[in-house]
mmCIF file of C-alpha atoms and ligand atoms in Angstrom:
data_model
loop_
_atom_site.group_PDB
_atom_site.id
_atom_site.type_symbol
_atom_site.label_atom_id
_atom_site.label_comp_id
_atom_site.label_asym_id
_atom_site.label_seq_id
_atom_site.Cartn_x
_atom_site.Cartn_y
_atom_site.Cartn_z
ATOM 1 C CA MET A 6 12.042 29.849 16.717
ATOM 2 C CA LYS A 7 10.662 26.989 19.165
ATOM 3 C CA ASN A 8 11.484 24.242 16.030
ATOM 4 C CA TYR A 9 15.429 25.206 15.651
ATOM 5 C CA LEU A 10 15.593 25.611 19.615
ATOM 6 C CA SER A 11 14.608 21.696 19.792
ATOM 7 C CA LYS A 12 16.583 20.760 17.387
ATOM 8 C CA MET A 13 19.372 22.450 18.494
ATOM 9 C CA ALA A 14 18.861 21.676 22.072
ATOM 10 C CA GLU A 15 18.995 17.740 20.618
ATOM 11 C CA LYS A 16 22.387 18.230 19.042
ATOM 12 C CA ILE A 17 23.767 18.216 22.210
ATOM 13 C CA GLY A 18 21.680 15.803 24.031
ATOM 14 C CA ILE A 19 19.212 18.279 25.768
ATOM 15 C CA SER A 20 15.257 17.417 25.487
ATOM 16 C CA LEU A 21 12.897 20.354 26.281
ATOM 17 C CA THR A 22 9.782 20.217 27.043
ATOM 18 C CA ASP A 23 6.727 21.579 25.545
ATOM 19 C CA GLU A 24 6.542 23.852 28.390
ATOM 20 C CA MET A 25 9.773 25.015 28.313
ATOM 21 C CA LEU A 26 9.938 25.589 24.367
ATOM 22 C CA THR A 27 6.980 28.023 25.103
ATOM 23 C CA LYS A 28 8.777 30.087 28.102
ATOM 24 C CA PHE A 29 11.491 30.373 25.566
ATOM 25 C CA GLU A 30 9.383 31.673 23.065
ATOM 26 C CA ILE A 31 7.964 34.600 25.249
ATOM 27 C CA PHE A 32 11.602 35.569 26.428
ATOM 28 C CA TYR A 33 12.602 35.562 22.874
ATOM 29 C CA ARG A 34 9.614 37.618 21.938
ATOM 30 C CA LEU A 35 10.288 40.443 24.908
ATOM 31 C CA LEU A 36 13.794 40.350 24.172
ATOM 32 C CA LEU A 37 13.346 41.554 20.885
ATOM 33 C CA ASP A 38 10.457 43.696 21.116
ATOM 34 C CA ALA A 39 12.413 45.720 24.402
ATOM 35 C CA ASN A 40 15.864 45.786 22.386
ATOM 36 C CA ARG A 41 14.355 48.393 19.960
ATOM 37 C CA TYR A 42 14.187 51.173 22.596
ATOM 38 C CA MET A 43 16.822 49.517 25.316
ATOM 39 C CA ASN A 44 20.620 48.407 24.309
ATOM 40 C CA LEU A 45 19.844 44.637 25.796
ATOM 41 C CA THR A 46 21.856 42.145 23.232
ATOM 42 C CA ALA A 47 23.833 42.688 20.012
ATOM 43 C CA ILE A 48 22.696 39.587 18.659
ATOM 44 C CA THR A 49 18.778 39.988 16.951
ATOM 45 C CA ASP A 50 19.306 37.406 14.355
ATOM 46 C CA LYS A 51 16.677 34.513 15.364
ATOM 47 C CA LYS A 52 19.425 31.381 14.672
ATOM 48 C CA GLU A 53 22.007 33.346 16.396
ATOM 49 C CA VAL A 54 19.869 34.241 19.515
ATOM 50 C CA VAL A 55 19.211 30.465 20.051
ATOM 51 C CA LEU A 56 22.768 29.491 20.125
ATOM 52 C CA LYS A 57 24.456 31.980 21.443
ATOM 53 C CA HIS A 58 22.419 33.128 23.974
ATOM 54 C CA PHE A 59 19.703 30.280 24.579
ATOM 55 C CA ILE A 60 22.227 26.981 24.238
ATOM 56 C CA ASP A 61 25.006 28.711 25.392
ATOM 57 C CA SER A 62 23.449 29.244 28.859
ATOM 58 C CA ILE A 63 21.564 25.860 28.876
ATOM 59 C CA ALA A 64 24.432 23.812 27.294
ATOM 60 C CA LEU A 65 26.094 23.621 31.095
ATOM 61 C CA ILE A 66 23.594 21.290 32.349
ATOM 62 C CA ASN A 67 25.064 18.729 30.057
ATOM 63 C CA PHE A 68 27.853 18.776 32.967
ATOM 64 C CA VAL A 69 26.535 20.137 36.249
ATOM 65 C CA ASP A 70 22.986 19.471 38.014
ATOM 66 C CA LEU A 71 21.352 22.425 39.137
ATOM 67 C CA SER A 72 18.799 21.143 41.244
ATOM 68 C CA ARG A 73 17.499 21.826 44.255
ATOM 69 C CA THR A 74 20.232 24.384 44.689
ATOM 70 C CA LYS A 75 20.606 28.265 45.199
ATOM 71 C CA ILE A 76 22.548 30.456 42.223
ATOM 72 C CA ILE A 77 23.156 33.842 41.383
ATOM 73 C CA ASP A 78 23.688 35.473 38.602
ATOM 74 C CA VAL A 79 26.271 37.425 38.945
ATOM 75 C CA GLY A 80 25.893 40.768 35.852
ATOM 76 C CA THR A 81 22.680 39.000 34.420
ATOM 77 C CA GLY A 82 22.533 41.290 31.694
ATOM 78 C CA ALA A 83 19.196 40.566 29.469
ATOM 79 C CA GLY A 84 19.141 37.683 31.601
ATOM 80 C CA PHE A 85 22.065 35.454 30.726
ATOM 81 C CA PRO A 86 22.440 32.497 32.157
ATOM 82 C CA GLY A 87 20.274 32.899 34.814
ATOM 83 C CA ILE A 88 16.946 32.829 32.586
ATOM 84 C CA PRO A 89 17.380 30.150 30.674
ATOM 85 C CA LEU A 90 18.861 27.902 33.441
ATOM 86 C CA ALA A 91 16.062 28.868 35.364
ATOM 87 C CA ILE A 92 13.409 27.815 33.028
ATOM 88 C CA MET A 93 15.770 24.108 33.038
ATOM 89 C CA PHE A 94 15.626 24.103 36.916
ATOM 90 C CA PRO A 95 11.986 24.895 38.042
ATOM 91 C CA ASP A 96 12.937 23.781 41.166
ATOM 92 C CA ALA A 97 16.298 25.424 41.928
ATOM 93 C CA GLN A 98 16.029 29.028 43.573
ATOM 94 C CA PHE A 99 17.550 32.084 41.569
ATOM 95 C CA VAL A 100 19.196 35.307 41.671
ATOM 96 C CA LEU A 101 19.737 37.329 38.967
ATOM 97 C CA MET A 102 21.772 40.650 39.591
ATOM 98 C CA ASP A 103 23.191 43.442 37.743
ATOM 99 C CA SER A 104 24.575 47.046 37.813
ATOM 100 C CA LEU A 105 21.863 48.161 35.625
ATOM 101 C CA ASN A 106 18.607 48.735 37.078
ATOM 102 C CA LYS A 107 16.762 49.173 33.910
ATOM 103 C CA ARG A 108 17.755 45.965 32.186
ATOM 104 C CA LEU A 109 16.439 44.123 35.827
ATOM 105 C CA LYS A 110 12.956 45.530 34.757
ATOM 106 C CA PHE A 111 13.253 43.785 31.307
ATOM 107 C CA ILE A 112 13.606 40.591 33.445
ATOM 108 C CA ASN A 113 11.095 41.239 36.223
ATOM 109 C CA GLN A 114 8.511 41.448 32.446
ATOM 110 C CA VAL A 115 10.020 38.231 31.704
ATOM 111 C CA ILE A 116 9.880 36.606 35.047
ATOM 112 C CA GLU A 117 6.260 37.605 35.358
ATOM 113 C CA ASP A 118 5.333 36.272 31.655
ATOM 114 C CA CYS A 119 7.317 33.313 31.733
ATOM 115 C CA HIS A 120 5.660 32.792 35.617
ATOM 116 C CA LEU A 121 9.006 31.642 36.967
ATOM 117 C CA GLU A 122 8.273 31.682 40.362
ATOM 118 C CA ASN A 123 11.949 31.009 41.238
ATOM 119 C CA VAL A 124 13.764 34.260 40.057
ATOM 120 C CA LYS A 125 14.189 37.332 42.039
ATOM 121 C CA THR A 126 16.239 40.256 40.942
ATOM 122 C CA VAL A 127 19.006 42.133 42.943
ATOM 123 C CA HIS A 128 19.843 45.578 41.337
ATOM 124 C CA GLY A 129 23.439 46.249 42.742
ATOM 125 C CA ARG A 130 27.270 46.546 42.167
ATOM 126 C CA ALA A 131 28.853 42.867 43.143
ATOM 127 C CA GLU A 132 31.305 44.454 45.033
ATOM 128 C CA ASP A 133 28.378 45.675 47.196
ATOM 129 C CA LEU A 134 25.893 42.952 47.396
ATOM 130 C CA GLY A 135 28.978 40.905 48.044
ATOM 131 C CA GLN A 136 29.474 42.528 51.755
ATOM 132 C CA MET A 137 26.230 42.490 52.290
ATOM 133 C CA GLU A 138 24.663 39.520 54.726
ATOM 134 C CA GLU A 139 21.846 38.732 52.595
ATOM 135 C CA TYR A 140 23.544 37.653 50.155
ATOM 136 C CA ARG A 141 27.393 36.701 51.840
ATOM 137 C CA GLU A 142 28.316 33.163 51.218
ATOM 138 C CA LYS A 143 24.320 32.199 50.423
ATOM 139 C CA PHE A 144 25.072 30.400 47.440
ATOM 140 C CA ASP A 145 25.616 27.115 45.911
ATOM 141 C CA TYR A 146 26.314 28.249 43.309
ATOM 142 C CA CYS A 147 27.594 31.364 41.159
ATOM 143 C CA VAL A 148 27.359 31.864 37.477
ATOM 144 C CA SER A 149 28.415 34.310 34.910
ATOM 145 C CA ARG A 150 29.201 35.262 31.880
ATOM 146 C CA ALA A 151 30.528 38.214 29.910
ATOM 147 C CA VAL A 152 31.122 40.660 32.935
ATOM 148 C CA ALA A 153 35.171 40.452 33.698
ATOM 149 C CA PHE A 154 38.702 39.574 33.160
ATOM 150 C CA LEU A 155 39.074 36.331 35.400
ATOM 151 C CA PRO A 156 41.077 37.679 38.140
ATOM 152 C CA VAL A 157 38.415 40.663 38.692
ATOM 153 C CA LEU A 158 35.650 37.653 38.098
ATOM 154 C CA LEU A 159 36.687 35.779 41.000
ATOM 155 C CA GLU A 160 36.997 38.738 43.572
ATOM 156 C CA LEU A 161 33.463 39.816 42.361
ATOM 157 C CA CYS A 162 31.698 36.488 42.444
ATOM 158 C CA ILE A 163 33.498 34.062 45.301
ATOM 159 C CA PRO A 164 32.055 36.133 47.944
ATOM 160 C CA PHE A 165 28.479 35.007 47.145
ATOM 161 C CA VAL A 166 29.360 31.708 47.022
ATOM 162 C CA LYS A 167 29.331 29.214 50.374
ATOM 163 C CA VAL A 168 32.393 26.982 51.980
ATOM 164 C CA ASN A 169 32.664 24.018 49.460
ATOM 165 C CA GLY A 170 30.218 25.994 46.943
ATOM 166 C CA LYS A 171 31.237 26.945 43.332
ATOM 167 C CA LEU A 172 31.558 29.579 41.191
ATOM 168 C CA ILE A 173 30.998 28.806 37.470
ATOM 169 C CA SER A 174 32.532 31.021 34.830
ATOM 170 C CA TYR A 175 31.187 30.581 31.037
ATOM 171 C CA LYS A 176 34.804 31.521 29.052
ATOM 172 C CA SER A 177 36.420 30.863 25.657
ATOM 173 C CA GLU A 178 39.450 29.856 24.412
ATOM 174 C CA LEU A 179 40.967 32.561 26.124
ATOM 175 C CA LEU A 180 40.392 30.583 29.676
ATOM 176 C CA ALA A 181 44.090 29.086 29.477
ATOM 177 C CA GLU A 182 45.664 32.662 29.425
ATOM 178 C CA GLU A 183 43.122 33.792 32.238
ATOM 179 C CA LEU A 184 44.388 31.012 34.324
ATOM 180 C CA GLU A 185 47.852 32.077 33.982
ATOM 181 C CA GLN A 186 46.948 35.336 35.601
ATOM 182 C CA SER A 187 44.898 34.606 38.021
ATOM 183 C CA GLU A 188 46.452 32.379 40.678
ATOM 184 C CA HIS A 189 47.274 35.347 43.434
ATOM 185 C CA ALA A 190 43.456 35.636 43.018
ATOM 186 C CA LEU A 191 42.835 31.828 43.377
ATOM 187 C CA SER A 192 45.257 31.720 46.521
ATOM 188 C CA ILE A 193 44.014 34.922 48.378
ATOM 189 C CA LEU A 194 39.969 33.981 47.619
ATOM 190 C CA HIS A 195 40.624 30.271 48.766
ATOM 191 C CA CYS A 196 39.770 28.906 45.508
ATOM 192 C CA THR A 197 40.897 26.255 42.912
ATOM 193 C CA LEU A 198 39.996 25.129 39.665
ATOM 194 C CA GLU A 199 38.025 22.177 40.124
ATOM 195 C CA GLU A 200 36.804 21.121 36.551
ATOM 196 C CA LYS A 201 36.506 22.327 33.118
ATOM 197 C CA TYR A 202 34.182 21.314 30.772
ATOM 198 C CA SER A 203 33.981 22.279 26.725
ATOM 199 C CA TYR A 204 31.845 21.758 23.598
ATOM 200 C CA THR A 205 31.157 23.467 20.452
ATOM 201 C CA ILE A 206 27.717 25.133 19.731
ATOM 202 C CA PRO A 207 26.427 22.926 17.763
ATOM 203 C CA ASP A 208 26.012 24.680 13.777
ATOM 204 C CA SER A 209 29.101 27.054 14.521
ATOM 205 C CA ASN A 210 32.524 26.184 15.333
ATOM 206 C CA ILE A 211 32.117 28.503 18.834
ATOM 207 C CA PHE A 212 34.326 26.798 21.346
ATOM 208 C CA ARG A 213 32.879 27.468 25.116
ATOM 209 C CA VAL A 214 34.165 26.547 28.175
ATOM 210 C CA PHE A 215 32.936 26.224 31.352
ATOM 211 C CA ALA A 216 35.124 26.845 34.263
ATOM 212 C CA VAL A 217 34.250 25.264 37.598
ATOM 213 C CA PHE A 218 36.317 26.918 40.883
ATOM 214 C CA SER A 219 35.568 25.117 44.047
ATOM 215 C CA LYS A 220 35.442 27.771 47.128
ATOM 216 C CA ASN A 221 37.510 26.152 50.042
ATOM 217 C CA LYS A 222 37.656 28.339 53.044
ATOM 218 C CA ILE A 223 35.214 31.294 54.196
ATOM 219 C CA LEU A 224 36.523 34.540 52.840
ATOM 220 C CA GLU A 225 38.311 37.404 54.576
ATOM 221 C CA ARG A 226 35.783 40.459 55.466
ATOM 222 C CA LYS A 227 38.278 42.997 53.051
ATOM 223 C CA TYR A 228 36.940 41.074 50.113
ATOM 224 C CA PRO A 229 35.317 42.382 47.284
ATOM 225 C CA ARG A 230 37.666 44.945 47.914
ATOM 226 C CA PRO A 231 34.953 48.500 46.675
ATOM 227 C CA ALA A 232 34.861 48.790 42.987
ATOM 228 C CA GLY A 233 37.426 51.205 42.132
ATOM 229 C CA LYS A 234 39.991 49.412 43.706
ATOM 230 C CA LEU A 235 39.355 45.950 42.419
ATOM 231 C CA LYS A 236 39.405 46.534 39.532
ATOM 232 C CA LYS A 237 42.466 49.362 38.976
ATOM 233 C CA LYS A 238 43.798 46.813 40.725
ATOM 234 C CA PRO A 239 43.387 43.089 40.133
ATOM 235 C CA LEU A 240 44.271 40.338 42.928
HETATM 236 N N1 SAM B 1408 25.737 37.601 31.487
HETATM 237 C C1 SAM B 1408 25.017 38.730 30.350
HETATM 238 C C2 SAM B 1408 25.407 37.817 29.007
HETATM 239 O O1 SAM B 1408 26.086 37.174 28.827
HETATM 240 O O2 SAM B 1408 24.991 38.375 27.964
HETATM 241 C C3 SAM B 1408 25.404 40.176 29.945
HETATM 242 C C4 SAM B 1408 27.326 40.292 29.625
HETATM 243 S S1 SAM B 1408 27.457 42.382 29.847
HETATM 244 C C5 SAM B 1408 28.087 41.897 28.474
HETATM 245 C C6 SAM B 1408 28.102 42.254 31.478
HETATM 246 C C7 SAM B 1408 26.674 42.420 32.862
HETATM 247 O O3 SAM B 1408 27.601 42.821 33.595
HETATM 248 C C8 SAM B 1408 26.183 44.025 32.324
HETATM 249 O O4 SAM B 1408 24.841 44.108 32.023
HETATM 250 C C9 SAM B 1408 26.876 44.960 33.279
HETATM 251 O O5 SAM B 1408 26.136 46.087 33.499
HETATM 252 C C10 SAM B 1408 27.178 43.888 34.325
HETATM 253 N N2 SAM B 1408 27.970 44.379 35.413
HETATM 254 C C11 SAM B 1408 29.474 44.711 34.982
HETATM 255 N N3 SAM B 1408 30.488 44.981 36.282
HETATM 256 C C12 SAM B 1408 29.469 44.196 36.877
HETATM 257 C C13 SAM B 1408 29.559 44.609 38.476
HETATM 258 N N4 SAM B 1408 30.491 45.143 39.058
HETATM 259 N N5 SAM B 1408 28.387 44.033 39.560
HETATM 260 C C14 SAM B 1408 27.101 44.069 38.729
HETATM 261 N N6 SAM B 1408 26.974 44.093 37.828
HETATM 262 C C15 SAM B 1408 28.067 44.369 36.743
#
């Protein structure tokens, strides 16, 4: 696993230290073990885990420097992209949140075994945590992958982001279509699309794009709306 990961990372210009590779190896073993009794990932083939989970999570570092920042991963699931990014940026502080507590229990084991002192987990729905003082407008970056259609995702994530902070959404070729339907949400949530960074996952023809949104103003207190409303009637 380590060799293949190291080679694929090199292909996109990322060099991994031995310490980082060891952490990825521990994460990989825990993921496969826990996946036998818990629904964590449909991807279990070694090469696929490397490409679709590890490389896909860390490719962002070619475009954005997260050093010494505070980051929240909304809907982290089995820890993507949060855990790989935390391995790459030991001097950044990460909060990994999800509404499914059993996934966070798995992540807590990963944090312990990989000695990731820069990661904390929090259990809850983004709709509720985004209204809490402890999390509201406290992060330089919010990252999120495979959680919701863009207009919904914006309302779930933007409350966590400081003014002038950024939301980075991991998306596919469907981004253009999702953006067309997000104009109203972007305006209500005081956001603008700042950059789009795209790349192809090595050893595959999978196209990926990081959409970076900046938050320009404090958000009205009524956002995010409660769970039912937010999903039933996206902005
Ligand atoms: N981000 C991970 C990845 O890319 O592998 C997990 C993706 S999984 C398809 C979506 C995750 O988002 C699930 O673990 C789910 O529990 C979580 N989720 C969905 N809606 C959420 C919400 N409103 N608040 C918190 N977590 C949420």
